[in-house]
Amino acid sequence: MDLFNDMPFSKLEIVKDAYLLKAYALANDKVLITDLESIISQAPLRHMMTKMGFTMSAAMTNCGTLGWLSDCKGYRYAVKNPLTDQPWPLMPASFQQLAILAAAEAGFNDFKPDACLINQYRVGASMGLHQDKNELDIHQPVVSVSFGIPAIFQLGGLTRADKTIKIPLEHGDVVVWGGESRLYFHGIAPLKMHTHPVLGAYRYNLTFRKAG
Ligand code: SIN
Ligand code: FE2
């Protein structure tokens, strides 16, 4: 099955080894959103705490063999959902296929995602600049898929102080970063008020990684 390769999308190299695949996930958004809703019903969204005791403004859950967690002990991946003491829901085939094909489109063949972090942002929510560096294998890229209302993705460099490029992301857009840009700081600016016809005043982000 090749659901993603025959729809129009455009590819932009943001910086070396980081790509915006504009509208890449649009072709299959209905299936992806149905699968997303099923995951959220099995593993409800929750606001995690940072080590410093702050509540994160995005609500999160996971699917895949590993799920990303933050609490008073810090950031890490875990095989079980601490709220249910059950494994995270399986990564749906639609998610896997999207992530693997998007990675290949950006030049990263053989991506083997085992973790998908799901972030839900309401209007005003944001994510501060950070690096994705809890994964064992940083030779594999990060694939990030956006649904719902628009957001501004900020992509910087290897230090927090580096200037950031601001990339507007809309429903169906995919960003892939790896190689030289794999550890670049990135974040999401506070979301402005918008409404999406299916998802309401929310943005959902699926971030795929090879974590273990
Ligand atoms: C993240 O860095 O985990 C999320 C980025 C996004 O929401 O686009
Ligand atoms: Fe991140």
XYZ file of C-alpha atoms and ligand atoms in Angstrom:
221
model
C 0.000 0.000 0.000
C 1.325 3.382 -0.929
C -1.080 5.946 0.442
C 1.182 8.928 0.648
C 3.264 9.118 -2.474
C 0.654 10.129 -5.011
C -0.651 13.326 -3.455
C 0.759 16.767 -4.193
C 3.031 18.218 -1.536
C 6.054 20.447 -1.673
C 9.440 19.924 -0.089
C 11.537 22.737 1.335
C 14.963 22.334 2.930
C 14.841 24.646 5.962
C 18.487 24.159 6.948
C 20.841 21.301 6.131
C 19.121 17.960 6.887
C 15.840 19.592 8.030
C 12.849 19.583 5.691
C 9.336 20.935 5.587
C 7.067 18.547 3.678
C 4.137 20.870 3.137
C 0.724 19.112 3.172
C 2.400 15.692 3.196
C -0.095 14.138 5.647
C -3.185 15.724 4.101
C -3.918 12.815 1.749
C -4.654 10.528 4.652
C -5.790 12.899 7.371
C -9.118 11.170 8.011
C -7.560 7.794 8.778
C -4.779 9.412 10.806
C -7.260 11.440 12.882
C -9.476 8.392 13.504
C -6.409 6.477 14.685
C -5.352 9.450 16.814
C -8.777 9.553 18.513
C -8.548 5.851 19.267
C -5.145 6.283 20.916
C -6.396 9.186 23.019
C -9.374 7.120 24.189
C -7.031 4.320 25.329
C -4.329 6.578 26.794
C -5.902 9.917 27.747
C -4.065 13.191 27.286
C -2.562 14.645 30.452
C -0.483 17.677 31.419
C 2.912 16.462 32.597
C 5.140 18.259 35.080
C 8.702 19.323 34.454
C 11.464 18.391 36.883
C 11.295 21.951 38.161
C 7.613 21.532 39.046
C 6.060 23.491 36.169
C 3.017 22.124 34.345
C 3.566 21.796 30.594
C 1.015 23.747 28.565
C 0.641 21.021 25.915
C -1.295 17.922 27.002
C 0.463 14.683 26.045
C 0.116 10.988 25.457
C 2.017 8.380 23.428
C 1.740 5.334 21.236
C 4.421 2.836 20.285
C 6.647 0.558 22.342
C 8.138 3.530 24.168
C 6.447 6.671 25.428
C 8.036 9.944 26.436
C 7.431 11.108 30.016
C 8.260 14.086 32.148
C 7.824 14.264 35.922
C 9.740 15.214 39.067
C 12.433 12.705 38.042
C 12.992 14.430 34.696
C 12.545 13.380 31.059
C 12.700 9.779 29.909
C 11.048 7.060 27.828
C 9.008 4.265 29.442
C 7.242 1.151 28.131
C 4.188 1.709 30.332
C 1.714 4.532 30.716
C 2.022 5.551 34.384
C -1.682 6.554 34.493
C -2.943 3.071 33.545
C 0.106 0.909 34.278
C -0.505 -0.580 30.805
C 1.758 -0.530 27.751
C 1.156 2.451 25.465
C -1.272 1.773 22.589
C 0.348 0.171 19.543
C 1.566 2.518 16.854
C -1.106 2.304 14.124
C 0.005 1.187 10.649
C -1.169 4.554 9.255
C 1.207 6.381 11.628
C 4.146 4.077 10.891
C 3.714 4.327 7.165
C 3.484 8.115 7.247
C 6.581 8.452 9.433
C 8.705 6.041 7.403
C 7.746 7.550 4.037
C 8.202 11.134 5.256
C 11.649 10.289 6.627
C 12.628 8.692 3.314
C 11.348 11.748 1.442
C 13.791 13.819 3.504
C 16.653 11.446 2.711
C 16.522 9.271 5.833
C 16.006 5.701 4.719
C 15.348 2.856 7.136
C 13.680 4.995 9.797
C 12.361 2.646 12.474
C 10.102 4.687 14.756
C 9.303 2.984 18.056
C 7.868 6.032 19.854
C 5.226 8.583 18.924
C 4.623 11.464 21.307
C 1.263 13.155 20.858
C 1.000 16.792 21.907
C -2.316 18.616 22.124
C -2.104 22.432 22.197
C -4.991 24.721 23.021
C -4.975 28.407 22.073
C -2.173 30.122 24.014
C -0.235 26.882 24.656
C 3.392 26.737 23.555
C 6.543 24.652 23.835
C 9.784 26.298 24.896
C 12.999 25.796 22.959
C 14.457 22.371 23.682
C 16.517 19.594 22.118
C 15.185 16.078 21.512
C 18.009 14.163 23.128
C 16.461 11.400 25.240
C 16.671 8.956 22.308
C 19.397 6.308 22.224
C 19.824 6.464 18.465
C 20.267 10.028 17.322
C 21.343 8.805 13.888
C 17.649 8.412 13.168
C 15.624 11.542 12.435
C 12.616 13.125 14.138
C 9.402 13.218 12.103
C 6.837 15.745 13.299
C 3.269 15.883 11.937
C 0.821 18.745 12.521
C -2.975 18.638 12.563
C -5.598 21.195 13.545
C -4.986 24.912 14.001
C -1.771 26.560 12.747
C 1.374 27.153 14.771
C 4.781 28.748 14.354
C 7.617 26.212 14.629
C 10.911 27.736 15.726
C 14.073 25.984 14.581
C 17.406 27.168 15.956
C 20.837 25.621 16.207
C 22.970 23.630 18.610
C 22.817 26.236 21.366
C 19.755 27.784 22.950
C 21.015 31.240 22.046
C 21.174 30.537 18.296
C 18.820 32.548 16.130
C 15.669 30.650 15.175
C 13.950 30.327 11.825
C 10.170 30.609 12.133
C 8.136 28.190 10.053
C 4.341 28.418 9.901
C 2.852 24.924 10.199
C -0.653 24.033 9.111
C -2.908 20.985 9.155
C -1.152 18.163 7.291
C 2.358 19.610 7.321
C 5.314 17.401 8.247
C 8.761 18.496 9.428
C 11.687 16.059 9.377
C 15.026 16.829 10.989
C 18.073 14.617 11.376
C 21.738 14.458 10.453
C 23.388 17.800 11.190
C 20.174 19.294 12.517
C 19.121 16.339 14.720
C 19.991 18.092 17.993
C 18.929 21.591 17.018
C 16.851 23.524 19.522
C 13.217 23.876 18.491
C 9.894 24.961 19.950
C 6.377 26.195 19.295
C 5.305 29.822 19.764
C 2.053 30.450 21.721
C -0.847 29.449 19.495
C -3.155 32.146 18.170
C -6.932 31.760 18.103
C -8.119 29.716 15.138
C -10.694 26.996 14.643
C -10.236 23.878 12.576
C -13.421 22.431 11.045
C -12.771 18.935 12.440
C -10.432 19.448 15.404
C -11.823 22.694 16.833
C -9.504 25.192 18.512
C -6.710 22.668 19.010
C -3.456 21.664 17.382
C -2.219 18.074 17.525
C 1.382 17.187 16.887
C 2.672 13.649 16.386
C 6.417 13.339 16.916
C 7.987 10.086 15.776
C 11.377 8.928 16.949
C 13.546 5.843 17.326
C 13.923 6.108 21.071
C 15.206 2.712 22.191
C 8.073 18.716 20.091
O 9.138 19.262 19.868
O 7.970 17.706 20.834
C 6.780 19.216 19.503
C 6.935 20.119 18.347
C 5.597 20.497 17.772
O 4.586 20.526 18.491
O 5.533 20.786 16.568
Fe 10.960 18.348 20.433
